[in-house]
Short mmCIF file of C-alpha atoms (C1' of nucleotides) in Angstrom, two decimals:
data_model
loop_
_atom_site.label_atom_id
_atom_site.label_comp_id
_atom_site.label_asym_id
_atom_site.label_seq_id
_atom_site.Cartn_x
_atom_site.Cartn_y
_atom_site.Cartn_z
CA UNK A 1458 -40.18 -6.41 54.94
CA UNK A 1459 -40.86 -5.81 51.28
CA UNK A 1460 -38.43 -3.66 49.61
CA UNK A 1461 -40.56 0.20 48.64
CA UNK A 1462 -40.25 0.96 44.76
CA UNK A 1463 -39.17 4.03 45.76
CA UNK A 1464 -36.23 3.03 48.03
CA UNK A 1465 -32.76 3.82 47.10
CA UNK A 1466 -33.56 4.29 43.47
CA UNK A 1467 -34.88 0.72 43.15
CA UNK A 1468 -31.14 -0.25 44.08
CA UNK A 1469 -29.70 0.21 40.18
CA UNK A 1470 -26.37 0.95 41.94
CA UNK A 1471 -25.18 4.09 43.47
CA UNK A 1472 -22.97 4.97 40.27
CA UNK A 1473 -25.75 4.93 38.29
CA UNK A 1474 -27.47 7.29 40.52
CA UNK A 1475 -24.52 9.54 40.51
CA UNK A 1476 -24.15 9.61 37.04
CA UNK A 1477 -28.06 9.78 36.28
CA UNK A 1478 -27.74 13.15 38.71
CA UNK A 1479 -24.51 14.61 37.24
CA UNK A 1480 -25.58 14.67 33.82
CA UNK A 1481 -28.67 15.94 34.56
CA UNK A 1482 -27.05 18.59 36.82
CA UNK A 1483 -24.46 19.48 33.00
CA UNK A 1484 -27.44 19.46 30.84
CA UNK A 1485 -29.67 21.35 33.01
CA UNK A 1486 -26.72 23.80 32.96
CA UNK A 1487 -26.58 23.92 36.84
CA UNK A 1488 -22.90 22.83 36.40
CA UNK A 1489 -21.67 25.41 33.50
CA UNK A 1490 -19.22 24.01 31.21
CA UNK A 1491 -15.28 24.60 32.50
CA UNK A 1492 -16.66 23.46 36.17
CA UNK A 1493 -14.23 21.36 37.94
CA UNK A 1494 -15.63 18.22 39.27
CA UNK A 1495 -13.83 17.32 42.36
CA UNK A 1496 -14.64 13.94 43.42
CA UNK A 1497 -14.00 14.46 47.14
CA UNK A 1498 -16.84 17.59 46.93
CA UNK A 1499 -19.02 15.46 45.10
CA UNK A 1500 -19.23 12.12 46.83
CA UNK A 1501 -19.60 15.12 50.50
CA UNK A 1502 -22.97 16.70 48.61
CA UNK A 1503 -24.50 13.14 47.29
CA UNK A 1504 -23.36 11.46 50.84
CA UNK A 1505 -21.85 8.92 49.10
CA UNK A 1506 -18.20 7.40 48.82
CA UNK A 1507 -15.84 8.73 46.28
CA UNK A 1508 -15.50 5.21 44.14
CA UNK A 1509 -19.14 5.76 42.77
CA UNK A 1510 -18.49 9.67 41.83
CA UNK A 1511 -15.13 8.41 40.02
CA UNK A 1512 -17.06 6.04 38.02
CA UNK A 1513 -19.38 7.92 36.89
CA UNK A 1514 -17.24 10.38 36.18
CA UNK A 1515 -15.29 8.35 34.08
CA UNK A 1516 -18.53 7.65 32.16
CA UNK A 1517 -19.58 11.14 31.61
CA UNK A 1518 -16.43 11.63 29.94
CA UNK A 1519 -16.58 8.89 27.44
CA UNK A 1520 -19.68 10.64 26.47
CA UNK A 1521 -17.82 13.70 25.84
CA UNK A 1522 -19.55 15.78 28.62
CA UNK A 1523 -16.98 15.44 30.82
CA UNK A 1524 -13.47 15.98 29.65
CA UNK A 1525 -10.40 14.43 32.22
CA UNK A 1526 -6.92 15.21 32.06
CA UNK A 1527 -4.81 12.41 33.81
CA UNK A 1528 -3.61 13.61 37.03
CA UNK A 1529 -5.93 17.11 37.29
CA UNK A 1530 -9.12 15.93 37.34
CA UNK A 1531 -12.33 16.41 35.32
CA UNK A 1532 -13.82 19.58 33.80
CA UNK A 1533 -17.52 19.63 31.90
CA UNK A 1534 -16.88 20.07 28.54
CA UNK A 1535 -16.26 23.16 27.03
CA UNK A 1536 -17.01 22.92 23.01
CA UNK A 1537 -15.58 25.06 20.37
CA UNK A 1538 -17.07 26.43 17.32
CA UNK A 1539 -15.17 23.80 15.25
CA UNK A 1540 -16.99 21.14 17.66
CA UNK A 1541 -20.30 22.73 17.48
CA UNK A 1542 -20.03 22.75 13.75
CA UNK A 1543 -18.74 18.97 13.61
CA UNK A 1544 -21.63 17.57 15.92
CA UNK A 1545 -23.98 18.80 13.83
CA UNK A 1546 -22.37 17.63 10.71
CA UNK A 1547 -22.87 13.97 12.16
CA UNK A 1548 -26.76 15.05 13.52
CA UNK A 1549 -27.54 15.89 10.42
CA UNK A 1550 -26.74 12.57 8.32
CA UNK A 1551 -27.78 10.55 11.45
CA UNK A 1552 -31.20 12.43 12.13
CA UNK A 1553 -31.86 11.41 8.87
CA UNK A 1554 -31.28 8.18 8.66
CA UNK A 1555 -33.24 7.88 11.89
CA UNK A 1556 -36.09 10.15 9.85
CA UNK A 1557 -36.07 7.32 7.73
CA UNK A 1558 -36.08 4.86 9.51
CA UNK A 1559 -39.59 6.23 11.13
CA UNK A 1560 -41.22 6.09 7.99
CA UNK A 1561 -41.25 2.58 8.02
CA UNK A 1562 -42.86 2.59 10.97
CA UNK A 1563 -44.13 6.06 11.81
CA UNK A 1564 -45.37 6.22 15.35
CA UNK A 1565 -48.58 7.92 13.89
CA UNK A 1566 -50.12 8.78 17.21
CA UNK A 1567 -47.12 10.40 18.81
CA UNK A 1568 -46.54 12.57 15.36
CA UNK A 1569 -50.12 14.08 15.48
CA UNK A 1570 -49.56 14.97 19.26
CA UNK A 1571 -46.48 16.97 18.26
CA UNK A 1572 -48.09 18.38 15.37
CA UNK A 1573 -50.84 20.43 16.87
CA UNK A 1574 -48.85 21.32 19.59
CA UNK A 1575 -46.24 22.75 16.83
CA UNK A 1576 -49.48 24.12 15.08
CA UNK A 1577 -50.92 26.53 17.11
CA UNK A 1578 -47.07 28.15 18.04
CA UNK A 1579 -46.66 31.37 16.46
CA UNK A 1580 -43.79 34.30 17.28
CA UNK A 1581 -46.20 34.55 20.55
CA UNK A 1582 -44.71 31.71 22.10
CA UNK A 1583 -42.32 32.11 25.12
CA UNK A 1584 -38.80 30.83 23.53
CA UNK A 1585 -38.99 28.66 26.82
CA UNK A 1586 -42.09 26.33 25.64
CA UNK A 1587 -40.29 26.30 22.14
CA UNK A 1588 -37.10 25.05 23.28
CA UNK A 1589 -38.86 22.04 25.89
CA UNK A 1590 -41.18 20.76 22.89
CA UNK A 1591 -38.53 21.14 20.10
CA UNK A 1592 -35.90 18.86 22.27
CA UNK A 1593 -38.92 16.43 23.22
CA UNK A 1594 -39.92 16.34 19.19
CA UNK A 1595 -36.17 15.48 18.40
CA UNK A 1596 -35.67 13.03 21.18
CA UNK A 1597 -38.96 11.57 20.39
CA UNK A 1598 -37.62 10.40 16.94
CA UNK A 1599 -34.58 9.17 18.29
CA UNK A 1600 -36.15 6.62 20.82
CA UNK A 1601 -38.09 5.25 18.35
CA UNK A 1602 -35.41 4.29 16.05
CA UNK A 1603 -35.13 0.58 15.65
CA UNK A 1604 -31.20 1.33 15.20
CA UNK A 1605 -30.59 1.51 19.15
CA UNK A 1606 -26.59 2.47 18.34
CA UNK A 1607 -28.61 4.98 16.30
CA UNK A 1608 -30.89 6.04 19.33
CA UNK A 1609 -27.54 6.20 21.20
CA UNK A 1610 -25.42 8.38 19.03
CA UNK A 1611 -28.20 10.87 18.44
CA UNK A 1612 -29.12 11.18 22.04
CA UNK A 1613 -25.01 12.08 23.04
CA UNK A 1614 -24.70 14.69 20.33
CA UNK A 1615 -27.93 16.02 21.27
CA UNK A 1616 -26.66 16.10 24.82
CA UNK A 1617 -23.11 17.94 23.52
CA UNK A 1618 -24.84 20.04 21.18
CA UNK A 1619 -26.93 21.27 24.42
CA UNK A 1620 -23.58 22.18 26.30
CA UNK A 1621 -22.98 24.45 23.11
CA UNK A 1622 -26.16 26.81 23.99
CA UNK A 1623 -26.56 28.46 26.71
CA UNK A 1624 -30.19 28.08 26.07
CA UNK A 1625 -31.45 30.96 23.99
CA UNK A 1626 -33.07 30.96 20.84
CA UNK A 1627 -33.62 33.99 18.51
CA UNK A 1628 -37.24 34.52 18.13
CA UNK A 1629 -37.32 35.69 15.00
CA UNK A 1630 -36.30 31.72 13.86
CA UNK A 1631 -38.68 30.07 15.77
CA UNK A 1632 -41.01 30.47 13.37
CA UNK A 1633 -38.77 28.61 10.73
CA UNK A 1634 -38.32 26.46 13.03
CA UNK A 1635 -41.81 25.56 13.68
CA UNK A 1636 -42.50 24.69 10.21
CA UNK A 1637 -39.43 22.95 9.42
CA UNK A 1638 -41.36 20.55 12.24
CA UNK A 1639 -44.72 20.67 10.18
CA UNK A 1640 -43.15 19.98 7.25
CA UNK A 1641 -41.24 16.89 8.85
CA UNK A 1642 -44.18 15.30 10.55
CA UNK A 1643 -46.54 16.06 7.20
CA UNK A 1644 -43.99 13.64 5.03
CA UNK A 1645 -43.69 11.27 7.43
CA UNK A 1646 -47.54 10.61 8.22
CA UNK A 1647 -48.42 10.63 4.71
CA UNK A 1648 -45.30 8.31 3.65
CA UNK A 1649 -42.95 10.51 1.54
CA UNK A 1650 -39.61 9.49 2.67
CA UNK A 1651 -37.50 11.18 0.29
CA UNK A 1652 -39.54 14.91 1.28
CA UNK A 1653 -39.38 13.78 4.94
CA UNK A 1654 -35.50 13.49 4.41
CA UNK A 1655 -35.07 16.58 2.42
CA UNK A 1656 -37.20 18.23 5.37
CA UNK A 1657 -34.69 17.14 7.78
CA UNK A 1658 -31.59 18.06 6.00
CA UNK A 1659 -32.94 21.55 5.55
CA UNK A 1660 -34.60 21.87 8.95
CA UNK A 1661 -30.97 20.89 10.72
CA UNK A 1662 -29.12 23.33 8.59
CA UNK A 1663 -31.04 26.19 9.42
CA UNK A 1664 -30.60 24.90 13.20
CA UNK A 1665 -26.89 24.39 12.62
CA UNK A 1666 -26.87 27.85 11.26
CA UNK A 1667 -28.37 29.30 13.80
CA UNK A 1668 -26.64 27.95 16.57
CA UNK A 1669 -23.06 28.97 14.98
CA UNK A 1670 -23.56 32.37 14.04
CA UNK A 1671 -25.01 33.32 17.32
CA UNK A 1672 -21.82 31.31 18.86
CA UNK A 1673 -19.79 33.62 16.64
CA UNK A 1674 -21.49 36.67 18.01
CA UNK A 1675 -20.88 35.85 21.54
CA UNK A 1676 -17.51 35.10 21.11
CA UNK A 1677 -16.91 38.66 19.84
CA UNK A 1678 -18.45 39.92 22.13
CA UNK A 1679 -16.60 38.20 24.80
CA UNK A 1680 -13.71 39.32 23.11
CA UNK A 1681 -14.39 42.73 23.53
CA UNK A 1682 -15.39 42.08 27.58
CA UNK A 1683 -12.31 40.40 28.40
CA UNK A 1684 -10.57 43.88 26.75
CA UNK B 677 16.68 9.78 39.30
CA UNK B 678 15.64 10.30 35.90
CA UNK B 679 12.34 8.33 35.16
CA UNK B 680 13.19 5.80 32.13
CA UNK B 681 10.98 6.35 28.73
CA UNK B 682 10.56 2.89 29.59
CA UNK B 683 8.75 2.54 32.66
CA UNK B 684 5.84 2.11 33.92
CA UNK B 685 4.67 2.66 30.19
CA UNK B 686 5.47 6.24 30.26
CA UNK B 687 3.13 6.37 33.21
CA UNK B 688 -0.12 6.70 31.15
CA UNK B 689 -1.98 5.13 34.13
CA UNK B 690 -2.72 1.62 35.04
CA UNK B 691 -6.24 1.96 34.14
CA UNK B 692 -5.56 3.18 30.36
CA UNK B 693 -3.08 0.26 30.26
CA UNK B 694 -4.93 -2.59 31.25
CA UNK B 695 -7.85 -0.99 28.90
CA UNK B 696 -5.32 -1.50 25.99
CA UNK B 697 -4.68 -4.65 26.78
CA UNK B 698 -8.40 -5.48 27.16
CA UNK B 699 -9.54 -4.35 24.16
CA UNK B 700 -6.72 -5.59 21.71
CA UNK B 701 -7.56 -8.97 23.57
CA UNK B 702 -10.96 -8.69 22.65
CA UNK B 703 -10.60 -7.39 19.21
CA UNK B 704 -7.56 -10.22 18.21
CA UNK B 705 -10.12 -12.52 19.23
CA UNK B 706 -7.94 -14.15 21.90
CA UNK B 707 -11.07 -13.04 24.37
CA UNK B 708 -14.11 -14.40 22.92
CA UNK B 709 -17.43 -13.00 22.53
CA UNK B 710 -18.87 -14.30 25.64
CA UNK B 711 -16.67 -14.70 27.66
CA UNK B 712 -17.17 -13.62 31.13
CA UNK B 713 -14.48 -11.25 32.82
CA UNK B 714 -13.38 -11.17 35.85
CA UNK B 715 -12.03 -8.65 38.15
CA UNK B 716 -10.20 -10.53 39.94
CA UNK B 717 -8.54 -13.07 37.41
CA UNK B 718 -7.43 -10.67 35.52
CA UNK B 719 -5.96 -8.35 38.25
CA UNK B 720 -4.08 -11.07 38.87
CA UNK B 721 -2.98 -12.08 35.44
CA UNK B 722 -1.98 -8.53 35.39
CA UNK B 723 -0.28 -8.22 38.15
CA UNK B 724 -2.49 -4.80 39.65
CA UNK B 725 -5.53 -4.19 41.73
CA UNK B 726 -9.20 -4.83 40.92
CA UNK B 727 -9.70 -1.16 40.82
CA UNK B 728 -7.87 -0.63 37.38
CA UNK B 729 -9.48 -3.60 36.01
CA UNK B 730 -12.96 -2.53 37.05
CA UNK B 731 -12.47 0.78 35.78
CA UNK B 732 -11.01 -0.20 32.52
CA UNK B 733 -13.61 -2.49 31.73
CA UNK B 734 -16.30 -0.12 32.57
CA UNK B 735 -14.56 2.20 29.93
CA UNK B 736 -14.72 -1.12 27.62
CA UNK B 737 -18.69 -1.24 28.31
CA UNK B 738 -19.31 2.41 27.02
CA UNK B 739 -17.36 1.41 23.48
CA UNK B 740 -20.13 -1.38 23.56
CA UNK B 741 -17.23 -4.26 23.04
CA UNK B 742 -17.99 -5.11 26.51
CA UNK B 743 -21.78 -5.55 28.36
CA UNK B 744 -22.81 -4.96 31.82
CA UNK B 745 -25.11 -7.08 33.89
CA UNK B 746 -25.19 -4.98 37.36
CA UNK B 747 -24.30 -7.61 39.94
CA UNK B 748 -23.33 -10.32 37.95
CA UNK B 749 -20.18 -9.08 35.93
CA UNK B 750 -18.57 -8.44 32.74
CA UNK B 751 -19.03 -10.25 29.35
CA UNK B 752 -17.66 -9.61 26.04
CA UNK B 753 -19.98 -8.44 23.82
CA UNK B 754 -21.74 -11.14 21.66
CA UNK B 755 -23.41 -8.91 18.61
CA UNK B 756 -27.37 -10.00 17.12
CA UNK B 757 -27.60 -10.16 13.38
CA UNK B 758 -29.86 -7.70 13.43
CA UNK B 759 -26.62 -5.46 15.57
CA UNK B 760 -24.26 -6.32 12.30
CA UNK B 761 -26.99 -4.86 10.33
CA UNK B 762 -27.64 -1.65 12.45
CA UNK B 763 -23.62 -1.28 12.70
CA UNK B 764 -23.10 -1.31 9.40
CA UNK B 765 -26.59 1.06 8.79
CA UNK B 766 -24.51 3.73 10.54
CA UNK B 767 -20.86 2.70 8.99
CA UNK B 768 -22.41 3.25 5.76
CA UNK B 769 -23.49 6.91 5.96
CA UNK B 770 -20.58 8.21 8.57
CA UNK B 771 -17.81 6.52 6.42
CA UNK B 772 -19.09 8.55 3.26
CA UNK B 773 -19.09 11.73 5.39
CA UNK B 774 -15.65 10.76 6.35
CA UNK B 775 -14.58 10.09 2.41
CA UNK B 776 -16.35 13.91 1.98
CA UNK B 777 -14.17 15.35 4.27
CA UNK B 778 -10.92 13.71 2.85
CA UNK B 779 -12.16 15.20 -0.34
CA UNK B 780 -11.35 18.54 0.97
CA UNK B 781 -7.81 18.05 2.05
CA UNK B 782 -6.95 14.38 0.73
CA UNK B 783 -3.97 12.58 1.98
CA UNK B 784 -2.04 11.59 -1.16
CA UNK B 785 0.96 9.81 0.02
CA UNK B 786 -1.04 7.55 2.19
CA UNK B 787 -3.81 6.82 -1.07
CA UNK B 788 -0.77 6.27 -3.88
CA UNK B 789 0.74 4.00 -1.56
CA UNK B 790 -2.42 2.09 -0.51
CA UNK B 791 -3.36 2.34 -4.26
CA UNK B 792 -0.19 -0.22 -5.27
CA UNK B 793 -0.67 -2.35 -2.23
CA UNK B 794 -4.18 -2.95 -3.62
CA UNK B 795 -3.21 -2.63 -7.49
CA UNK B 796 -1.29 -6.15 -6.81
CA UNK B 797 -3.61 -8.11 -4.50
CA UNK B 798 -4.95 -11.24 -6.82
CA UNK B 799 -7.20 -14.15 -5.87
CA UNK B 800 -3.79 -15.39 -4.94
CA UNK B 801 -3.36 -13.09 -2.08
CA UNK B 802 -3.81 -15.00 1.46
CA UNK B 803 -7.48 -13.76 2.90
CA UNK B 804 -4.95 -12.77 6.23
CA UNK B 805 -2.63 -10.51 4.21
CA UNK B 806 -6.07 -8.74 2.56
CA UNK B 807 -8.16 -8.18 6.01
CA UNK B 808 -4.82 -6.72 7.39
CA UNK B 809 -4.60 -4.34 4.79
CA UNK B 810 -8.37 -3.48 4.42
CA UNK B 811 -8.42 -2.73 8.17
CA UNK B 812 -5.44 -0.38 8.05
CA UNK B 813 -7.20 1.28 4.90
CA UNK B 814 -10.14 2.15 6.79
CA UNK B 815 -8.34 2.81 9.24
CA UNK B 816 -6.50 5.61 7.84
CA UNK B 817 -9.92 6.95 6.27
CA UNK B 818 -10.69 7.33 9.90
CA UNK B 819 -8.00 8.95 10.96
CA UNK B 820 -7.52 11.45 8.43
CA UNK B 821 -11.01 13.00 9.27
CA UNK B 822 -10.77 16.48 11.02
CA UNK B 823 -14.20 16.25 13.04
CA UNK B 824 -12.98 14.23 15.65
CA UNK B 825 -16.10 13.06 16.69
CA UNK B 826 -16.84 11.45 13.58
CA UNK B 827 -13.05 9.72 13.67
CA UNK B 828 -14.01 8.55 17.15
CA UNK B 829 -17.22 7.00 16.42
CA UNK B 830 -16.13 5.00 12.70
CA UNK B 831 -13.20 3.68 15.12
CA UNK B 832 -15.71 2.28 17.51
CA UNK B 833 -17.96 0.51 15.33
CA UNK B 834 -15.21 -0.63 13.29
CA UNK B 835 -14.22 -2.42 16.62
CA UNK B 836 -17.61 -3.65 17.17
CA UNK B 837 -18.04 -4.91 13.65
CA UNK B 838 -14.63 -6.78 14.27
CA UNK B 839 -16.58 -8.90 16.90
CA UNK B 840 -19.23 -10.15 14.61
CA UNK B 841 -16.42 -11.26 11.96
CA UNK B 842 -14.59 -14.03 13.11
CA UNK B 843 -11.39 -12.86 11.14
CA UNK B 844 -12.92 -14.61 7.68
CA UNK B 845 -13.81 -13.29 3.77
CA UNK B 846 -14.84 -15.05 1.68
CA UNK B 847 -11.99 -16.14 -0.83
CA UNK B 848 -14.23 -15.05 -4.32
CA UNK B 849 -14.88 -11.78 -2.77
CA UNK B 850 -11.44 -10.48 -2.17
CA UNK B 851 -10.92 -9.01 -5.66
CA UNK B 852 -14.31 -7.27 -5.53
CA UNK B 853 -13.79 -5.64 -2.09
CA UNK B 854 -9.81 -4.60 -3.51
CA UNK B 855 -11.49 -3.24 -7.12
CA UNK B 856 -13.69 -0.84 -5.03
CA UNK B 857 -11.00 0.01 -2.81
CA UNK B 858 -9.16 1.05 -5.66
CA UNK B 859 -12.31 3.14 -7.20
CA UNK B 860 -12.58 5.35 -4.01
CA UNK B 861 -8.76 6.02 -4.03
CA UNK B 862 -8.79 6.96 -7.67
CA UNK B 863 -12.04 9.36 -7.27
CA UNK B 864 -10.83 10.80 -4.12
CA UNK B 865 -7.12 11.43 -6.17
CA UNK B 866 -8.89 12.98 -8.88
CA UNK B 867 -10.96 15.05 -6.94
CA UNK B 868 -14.19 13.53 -7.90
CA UNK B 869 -16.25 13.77 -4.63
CA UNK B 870 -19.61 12.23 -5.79
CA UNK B 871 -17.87 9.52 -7.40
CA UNK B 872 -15.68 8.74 -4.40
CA UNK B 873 -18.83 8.71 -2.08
CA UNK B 874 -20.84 6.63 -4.39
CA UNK B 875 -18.26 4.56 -4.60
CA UNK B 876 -17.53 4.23 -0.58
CA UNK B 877 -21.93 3.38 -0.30
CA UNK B 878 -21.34 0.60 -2.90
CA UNK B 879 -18.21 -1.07 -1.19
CA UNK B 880 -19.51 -1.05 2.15
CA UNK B 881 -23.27 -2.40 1.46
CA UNK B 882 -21.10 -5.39 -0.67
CA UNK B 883 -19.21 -5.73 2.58
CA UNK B 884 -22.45 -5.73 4.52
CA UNK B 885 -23.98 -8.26 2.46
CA UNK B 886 -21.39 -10.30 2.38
CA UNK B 887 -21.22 -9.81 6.41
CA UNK B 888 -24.62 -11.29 6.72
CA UNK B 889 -24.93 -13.70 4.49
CA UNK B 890 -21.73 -15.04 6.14
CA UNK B 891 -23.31 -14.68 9.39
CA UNK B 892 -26.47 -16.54 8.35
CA UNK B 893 -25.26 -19.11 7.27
CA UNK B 894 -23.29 -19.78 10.15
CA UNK B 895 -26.07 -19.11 12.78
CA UNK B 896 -27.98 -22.20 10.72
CA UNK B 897 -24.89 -24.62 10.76
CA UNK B 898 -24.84 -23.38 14.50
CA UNK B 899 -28.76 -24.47 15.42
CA UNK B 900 -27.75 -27.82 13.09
CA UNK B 901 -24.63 -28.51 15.54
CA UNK B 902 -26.95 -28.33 18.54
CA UNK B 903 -29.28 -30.10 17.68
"C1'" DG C 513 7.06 45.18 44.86
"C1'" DG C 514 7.44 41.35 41.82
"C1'" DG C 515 9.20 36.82 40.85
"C1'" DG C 516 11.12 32.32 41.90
"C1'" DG C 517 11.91 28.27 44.90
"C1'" DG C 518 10.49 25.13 48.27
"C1'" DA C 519 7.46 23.10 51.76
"C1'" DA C 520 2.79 22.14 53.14
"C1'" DA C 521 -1.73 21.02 51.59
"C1'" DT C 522 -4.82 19.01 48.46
"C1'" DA C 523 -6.50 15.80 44.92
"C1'" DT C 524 -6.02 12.02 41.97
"C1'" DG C 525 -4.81 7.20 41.27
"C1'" DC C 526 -4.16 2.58 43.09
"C1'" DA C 527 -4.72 -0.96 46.70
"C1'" DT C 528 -7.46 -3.31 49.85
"C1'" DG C 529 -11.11 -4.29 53.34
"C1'" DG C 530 -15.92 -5.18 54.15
"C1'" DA C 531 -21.03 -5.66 52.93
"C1'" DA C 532 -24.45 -7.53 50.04
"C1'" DA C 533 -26.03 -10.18 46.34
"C1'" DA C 534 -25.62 -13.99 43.25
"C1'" DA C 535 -23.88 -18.57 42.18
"C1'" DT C 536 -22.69 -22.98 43.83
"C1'" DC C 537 -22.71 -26.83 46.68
"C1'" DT C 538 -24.62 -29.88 50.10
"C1'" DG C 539 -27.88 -32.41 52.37
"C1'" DC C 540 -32.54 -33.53 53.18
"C1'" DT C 541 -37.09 -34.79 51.66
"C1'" DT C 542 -40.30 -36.94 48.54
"C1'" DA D 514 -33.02 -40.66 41.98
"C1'" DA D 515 -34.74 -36.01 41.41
"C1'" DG D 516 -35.87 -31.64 43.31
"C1'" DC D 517 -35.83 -28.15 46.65
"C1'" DA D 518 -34.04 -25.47 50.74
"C1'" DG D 519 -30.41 -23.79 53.29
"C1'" DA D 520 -25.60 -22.82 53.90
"C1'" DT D 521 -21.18 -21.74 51.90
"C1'" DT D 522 -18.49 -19.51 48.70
"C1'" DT D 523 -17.52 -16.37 45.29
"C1'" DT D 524 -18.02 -11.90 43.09
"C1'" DT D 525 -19.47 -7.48 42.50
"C1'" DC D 526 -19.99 -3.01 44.64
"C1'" DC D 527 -18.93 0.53 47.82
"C1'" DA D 528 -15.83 2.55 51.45
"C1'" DT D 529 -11.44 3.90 52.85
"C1'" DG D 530 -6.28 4.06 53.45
"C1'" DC D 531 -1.93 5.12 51.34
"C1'" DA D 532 1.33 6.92 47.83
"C1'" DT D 533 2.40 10.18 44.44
"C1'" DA D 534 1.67 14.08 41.60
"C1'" DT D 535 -0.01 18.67 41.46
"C1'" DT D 536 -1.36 22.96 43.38
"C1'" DT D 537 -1.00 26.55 46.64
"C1'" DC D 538 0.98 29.42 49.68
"C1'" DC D 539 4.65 31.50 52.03
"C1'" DC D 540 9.09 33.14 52.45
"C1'" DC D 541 13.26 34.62 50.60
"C1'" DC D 542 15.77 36.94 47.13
"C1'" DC D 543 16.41 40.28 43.52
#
DNA sequence: GGGGGGAAATATGCATGGAAAAATCTGCTT
DNA sequence: AAGCAGATTTTTCCATGCATATTTCCCCCC
């Protein structure tokens, strides 16, 4: 009997399954950050054996989603401030080394794609459709680094910086945003690094700021709720 | 009865013990790149069960100093030319992020006294004694950084780079790679954070160069020996 | 009523058994 | 003698049992 494509996950293991599930499950926000991850519950839901669930696990938390302590078990990540502000430190030198990297090869097609869609978004747009196509435009340049530790590194701080927000943008930036993205794909496709580089820098920054001043408000404010 | 600081390495777990073990095997070079490891040969040489082992080199395959071929096992990492290259692509721009930081709140005492164990190194100096001391200098760049993240990731490709180098400089460029080590200390001392970063890019694309060419040259003797 | 101590319950960590896949070996055919 | 097919063996991968550490809950004491 031939084997279906679309049996058991084209057999790439169970942990991998797990894994490919649990992180989506974190990212996705489904699991909030501070969740316990109890093996026993996990390998019940996924009807699987707890030696897969441990393993992958085990990998989620070299990736820094997951954080273990030895004896009590595993917890998604919760990052601090300080974290937010250090993973975006590293984005921004790596994005731009992976910027530059494109311009070598600029995936010209791809670029254009992203560029009307970014091109016709205004302060109209649901922060929803912002959010999917900026995190597609960003991972887009990561996969096609040549640099695959590169593509690697970016994608896991992308992935921790996601456990950081809970999802919402302020529209007021998105505008900013969306031309930060203009200005990007403009250098690129008509081969000015250094501008393409400069775009990036500034285009992160504003991001980074973003991100950490509305982390700052919340945590006020949660301040005041726990009073 | 009281549990001795000595035993059962101050219970850290099995699993981060044999991972030690693994990896300073692997970086020592007394596991070779390509090697093929097995559970079960080294549970036994370590006197535990598989499940340690397998878990430990798992954690080994997310550093990248191991790779995982689903089904058929465990080999140590053998890194392309073109991996060297990429490595030290990202070395370059996180280590001068790291010098930035120890800008900020620099580490005197460790610098001065890195500064005279450079000040006497000659052509004289035994290429052992200088990749000893380079290592722990980088080292301590490293580990002096206060976004974690970016300490985490310089120490893994550090590792990684390790496996490319089998252990040997070149004789002629010892005092080159010891006068730059010098120039960052003294910028960094004197507070001169452009210099010291300028100075970090220069040392590590010599070191990258010199990486290669090393590496080239070897790959060709390698084809000529198999032929 | 609140707090501390101890026993039961629960979960992690390690060991080991069993299933399936890959590697190896053997024997047969050409 | 070389190559291929089948069987054996070995190894990874998953399941599960057992021991120990932690948590929880209950009871006793203050």
């Amino acid at each position: 009997m031939e084997k279906s494509a679309l049996s058991p996950a084209f057999n790439q293991g169970l942990r991998q399954i797990v894994y490919e599930k649990l992180k989506e499950a974190i990212v996705l926000g489904s699991i909030k950050p501070g969740s316990k991850l109890s093996e026993i519950e996990l390998a019940e839901q996924m009807a699987v054996s707890r030696t897969p669930v441990r393993e992958a696990i085990r990998q989620l938390a070299q990736t820094g989603l997951v954080t273990l302590t030895p004896r009590r078990g595993a917890y998604v990540t919760m990052p601090s401030l300080k974290d937010a502000s250090d993973l975006y430190e590293l984005r921004t030198e790596l994005e731009i080394l992976a910027v530059e990297n494109l311009c070598s090869f600029p995936p010209s097609d791809e670029l254009r794609r992203y560029r009307s869609v970014f091109e016709i978004m205004t302060d109209e747009t649901s922060t929803e459709r912002y959010v999917i196509e900026d995190r597609a435009f960003h991972f887009m340049i990561y996969q096609s680094c040549t640099n695959r530790f590169l593509t690697m590194m970016l994608n896991n701080i992308a992935d921790l910086i996601n456990l950081c927000r809970p999802f919402s943008v302020e529209r007021s930036a998105i505008t900013d945003f969306t031309l930060g993205h203009l200005a990007i794909i403009d250098a690129i496709l008509t081969g000015k690094t250094t501008k393409a580089k400069e775009e990036t820098r500034k285009h992160i920054t504003i991001s980074k700021e973003s991100l950490l001043s509305y982390l700052k408000s919340r945590s006020t404010e949660d301040q005041e709720y726990i009073k």
